mmCIF file of C-alpha atoms and ligand atoms in Angstrom:
data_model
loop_
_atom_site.group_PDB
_atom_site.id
_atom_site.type_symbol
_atom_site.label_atom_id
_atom_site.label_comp_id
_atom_site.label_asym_id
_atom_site.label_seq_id
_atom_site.Cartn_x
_atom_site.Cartn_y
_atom_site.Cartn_z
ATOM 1 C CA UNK A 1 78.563 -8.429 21.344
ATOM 2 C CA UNK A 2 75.729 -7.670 20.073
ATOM 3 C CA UNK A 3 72.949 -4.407 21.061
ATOM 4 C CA UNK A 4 70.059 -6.185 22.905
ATOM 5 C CA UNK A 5 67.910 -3.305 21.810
ATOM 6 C CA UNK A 6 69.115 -2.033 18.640
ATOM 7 C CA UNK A 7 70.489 -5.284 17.419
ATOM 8 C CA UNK A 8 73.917 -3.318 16.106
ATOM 9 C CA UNK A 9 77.245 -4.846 17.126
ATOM 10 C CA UNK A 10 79.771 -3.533 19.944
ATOM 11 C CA UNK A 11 82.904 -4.448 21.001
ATOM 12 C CA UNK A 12 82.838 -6.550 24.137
ATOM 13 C CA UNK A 13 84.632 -4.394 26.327
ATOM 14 C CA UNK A 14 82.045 -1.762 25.641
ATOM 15 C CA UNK A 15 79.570 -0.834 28.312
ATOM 16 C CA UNK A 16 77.029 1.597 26.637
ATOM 17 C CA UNK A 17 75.830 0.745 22.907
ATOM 18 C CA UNK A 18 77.514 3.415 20.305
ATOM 19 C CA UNK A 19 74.570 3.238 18.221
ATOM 20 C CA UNK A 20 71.227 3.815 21.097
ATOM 21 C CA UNK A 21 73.346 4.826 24.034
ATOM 22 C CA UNK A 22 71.687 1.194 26.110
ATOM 23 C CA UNK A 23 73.961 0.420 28.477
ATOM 24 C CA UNK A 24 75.521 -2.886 29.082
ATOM 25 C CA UNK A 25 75.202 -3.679 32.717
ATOM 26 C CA UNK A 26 77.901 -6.182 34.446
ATOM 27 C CA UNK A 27 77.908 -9.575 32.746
ATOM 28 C CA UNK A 28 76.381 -12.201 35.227
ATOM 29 C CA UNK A 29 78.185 -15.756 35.611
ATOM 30 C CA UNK A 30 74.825 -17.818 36.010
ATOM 31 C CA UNK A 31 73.156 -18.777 32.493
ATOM 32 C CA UNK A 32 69.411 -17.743 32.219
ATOM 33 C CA UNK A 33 67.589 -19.486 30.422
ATOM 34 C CA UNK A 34 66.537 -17.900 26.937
ATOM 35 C CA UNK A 35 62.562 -18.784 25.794
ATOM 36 C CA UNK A 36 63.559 -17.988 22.210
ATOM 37 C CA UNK A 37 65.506 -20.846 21.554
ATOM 38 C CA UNK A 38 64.597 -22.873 24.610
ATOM 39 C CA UNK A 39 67.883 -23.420 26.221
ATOM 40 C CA UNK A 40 70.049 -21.981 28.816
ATOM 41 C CA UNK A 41 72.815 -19.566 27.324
ATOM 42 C CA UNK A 42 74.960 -17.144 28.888
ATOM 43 C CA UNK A 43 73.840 -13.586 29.027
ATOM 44 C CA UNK A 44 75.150 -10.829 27.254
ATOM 45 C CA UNK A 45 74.318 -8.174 29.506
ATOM 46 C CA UNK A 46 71.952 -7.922 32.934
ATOM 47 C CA UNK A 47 69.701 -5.336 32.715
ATOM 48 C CA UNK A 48 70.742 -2.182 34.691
ATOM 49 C CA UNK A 49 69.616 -1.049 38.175
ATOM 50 C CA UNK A 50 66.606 0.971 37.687
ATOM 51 C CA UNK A 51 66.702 3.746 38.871
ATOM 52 C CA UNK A 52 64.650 5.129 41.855
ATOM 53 C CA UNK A 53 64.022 1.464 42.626
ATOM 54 C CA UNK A 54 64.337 1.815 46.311
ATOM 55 C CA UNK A 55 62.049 4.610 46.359
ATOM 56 C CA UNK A 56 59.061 2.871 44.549
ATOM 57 C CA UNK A 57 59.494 -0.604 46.507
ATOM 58 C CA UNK A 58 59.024 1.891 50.015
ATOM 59 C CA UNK A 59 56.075 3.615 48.012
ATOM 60 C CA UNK A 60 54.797 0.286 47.837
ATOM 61 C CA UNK A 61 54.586 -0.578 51.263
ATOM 62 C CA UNK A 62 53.447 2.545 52.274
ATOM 63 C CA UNK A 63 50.681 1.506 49.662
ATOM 64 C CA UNK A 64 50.144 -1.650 51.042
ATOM 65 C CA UNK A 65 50.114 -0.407 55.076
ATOM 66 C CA UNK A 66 47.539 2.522 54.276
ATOM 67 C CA UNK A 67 44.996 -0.317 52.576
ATOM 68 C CA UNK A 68 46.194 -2.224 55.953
ATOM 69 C CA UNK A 69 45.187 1.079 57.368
ATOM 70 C CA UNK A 70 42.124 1.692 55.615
ATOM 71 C CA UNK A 71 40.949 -2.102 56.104
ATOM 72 C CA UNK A 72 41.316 -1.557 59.796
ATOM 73 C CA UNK A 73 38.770 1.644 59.676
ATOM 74 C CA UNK A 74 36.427 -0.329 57.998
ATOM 75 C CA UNK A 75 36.841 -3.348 60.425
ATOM 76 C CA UNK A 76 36.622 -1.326 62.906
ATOM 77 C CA UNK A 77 33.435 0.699 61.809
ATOM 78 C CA UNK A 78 31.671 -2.778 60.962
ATOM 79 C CA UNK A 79 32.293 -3.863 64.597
ATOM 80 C CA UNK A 80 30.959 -0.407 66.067
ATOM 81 C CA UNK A 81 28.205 -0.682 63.993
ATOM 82 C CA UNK A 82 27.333 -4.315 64.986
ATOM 83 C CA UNK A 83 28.003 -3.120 68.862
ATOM 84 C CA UNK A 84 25.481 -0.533 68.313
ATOM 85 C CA UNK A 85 23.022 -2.788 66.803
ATOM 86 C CA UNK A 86 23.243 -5.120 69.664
ATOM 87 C CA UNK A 87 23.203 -2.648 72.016
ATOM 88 C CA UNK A 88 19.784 -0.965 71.202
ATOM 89 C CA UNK A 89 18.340 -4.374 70.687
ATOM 90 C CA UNK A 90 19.372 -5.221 74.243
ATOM 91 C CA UNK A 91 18.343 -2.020 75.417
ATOM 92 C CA UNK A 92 14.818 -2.313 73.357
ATOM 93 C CA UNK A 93 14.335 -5.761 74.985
ATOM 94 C CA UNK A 94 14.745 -4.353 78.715
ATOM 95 C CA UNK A 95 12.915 -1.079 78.163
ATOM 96 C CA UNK A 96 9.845 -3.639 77.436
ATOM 97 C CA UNK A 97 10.078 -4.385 80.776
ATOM 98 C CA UNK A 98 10.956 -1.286 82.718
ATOM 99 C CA UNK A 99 14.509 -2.897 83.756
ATOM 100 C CA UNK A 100 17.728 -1.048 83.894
ATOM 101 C CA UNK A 101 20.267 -2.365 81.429
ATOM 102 C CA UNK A 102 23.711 -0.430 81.795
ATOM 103 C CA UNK A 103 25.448 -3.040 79.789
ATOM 104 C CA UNK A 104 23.446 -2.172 76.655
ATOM 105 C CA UNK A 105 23.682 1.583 77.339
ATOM 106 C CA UNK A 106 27.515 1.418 77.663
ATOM 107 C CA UNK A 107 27.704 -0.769 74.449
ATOM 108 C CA UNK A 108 25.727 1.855 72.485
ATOM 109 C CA UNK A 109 27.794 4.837 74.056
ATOM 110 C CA UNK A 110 31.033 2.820 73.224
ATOM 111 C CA UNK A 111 29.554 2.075 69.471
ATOM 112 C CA UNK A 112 28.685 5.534 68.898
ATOM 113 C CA UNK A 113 32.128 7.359 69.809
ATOM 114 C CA UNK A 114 33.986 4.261 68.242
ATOM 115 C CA UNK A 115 31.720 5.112 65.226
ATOM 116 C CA UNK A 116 32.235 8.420 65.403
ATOM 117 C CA UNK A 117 36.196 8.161 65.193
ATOM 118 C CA UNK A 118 35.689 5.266 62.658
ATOM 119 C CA UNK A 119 33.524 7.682 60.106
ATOM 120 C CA UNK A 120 35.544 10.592 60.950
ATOM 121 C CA UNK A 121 38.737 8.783 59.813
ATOM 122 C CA UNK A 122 37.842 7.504 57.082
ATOM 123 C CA UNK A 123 36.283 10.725 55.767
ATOM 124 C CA UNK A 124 39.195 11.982 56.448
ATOM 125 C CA UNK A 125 40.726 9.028 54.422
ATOM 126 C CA UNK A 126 38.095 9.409 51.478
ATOM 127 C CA UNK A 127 38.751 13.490 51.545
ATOM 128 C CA UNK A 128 42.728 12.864 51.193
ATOM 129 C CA UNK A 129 41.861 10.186 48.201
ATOM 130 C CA UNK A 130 40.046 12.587 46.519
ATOM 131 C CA UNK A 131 42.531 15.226 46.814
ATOM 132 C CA UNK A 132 45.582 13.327 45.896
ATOM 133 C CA UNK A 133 44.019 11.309 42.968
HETATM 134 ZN ZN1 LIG B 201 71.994 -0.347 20.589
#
């Protein structure tokens, strides 16, 4: 067969090229089909396992859960802040008229310290970032 990479000719029985030291990996049974001459042919070799593979694909969903992650903050953040808009506009609305409105004070206490953990987090978040990149 013939050196995918170097284009120099092995014996068939070899597995690693004599001439670049590419390995042959296993020879699959299905055809693939080959864009250079627009057919189906069978392969000479299957590209071998890359190494570290498993590693990178849990690297990536690590990446993926700590944007899930850092989504959530913000979500999270956006709703405090919305709570604590609504919360002194209730309260400014009552304290117009002299009226007690506990509601409104527990939604702004709630905002705030859900706020608070929300900022602190992601500052936390944006600190880490910074350090690691
Ligand atoms: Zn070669």
């Amino acid at each position: 067969m013939y050196c995918p990479k170097c284009g120099k000719q092995s014996p068939d029985e070899a597995t690693v090229c004599k001439e670049c030291g590419l390995k042959f990996g296993p020879v699959s049974a299905e055809p693939v089909f080959d864009p250079t001459i627009n057919a189906y042919r069978q392969p000479l070799y299957t590209p071998a396992t890359v190494p570290g593979k498993g590693v990178g694909i849990a690297s990536m969903i690590i990446g993926i859960l700590s944007v899930v992650a850092f989504l959530t903050a913000y979500i999270a953040a956006a709703f405090a802040v919305i709570g604590l808009a609504l919360g002194i506009y209730s309260k400014s609305k009552s304290n117009k008229l002299n009226l007690p409105n506990g509601t409104a004070t527990a939604g702004i206490a709630c905002s705030a310290v859900c706020l608070g953990i929300e900022l602190t987090i992601l500052l936390i978040a944006v600190i880490a970032g910074a350090f690691y990149f």
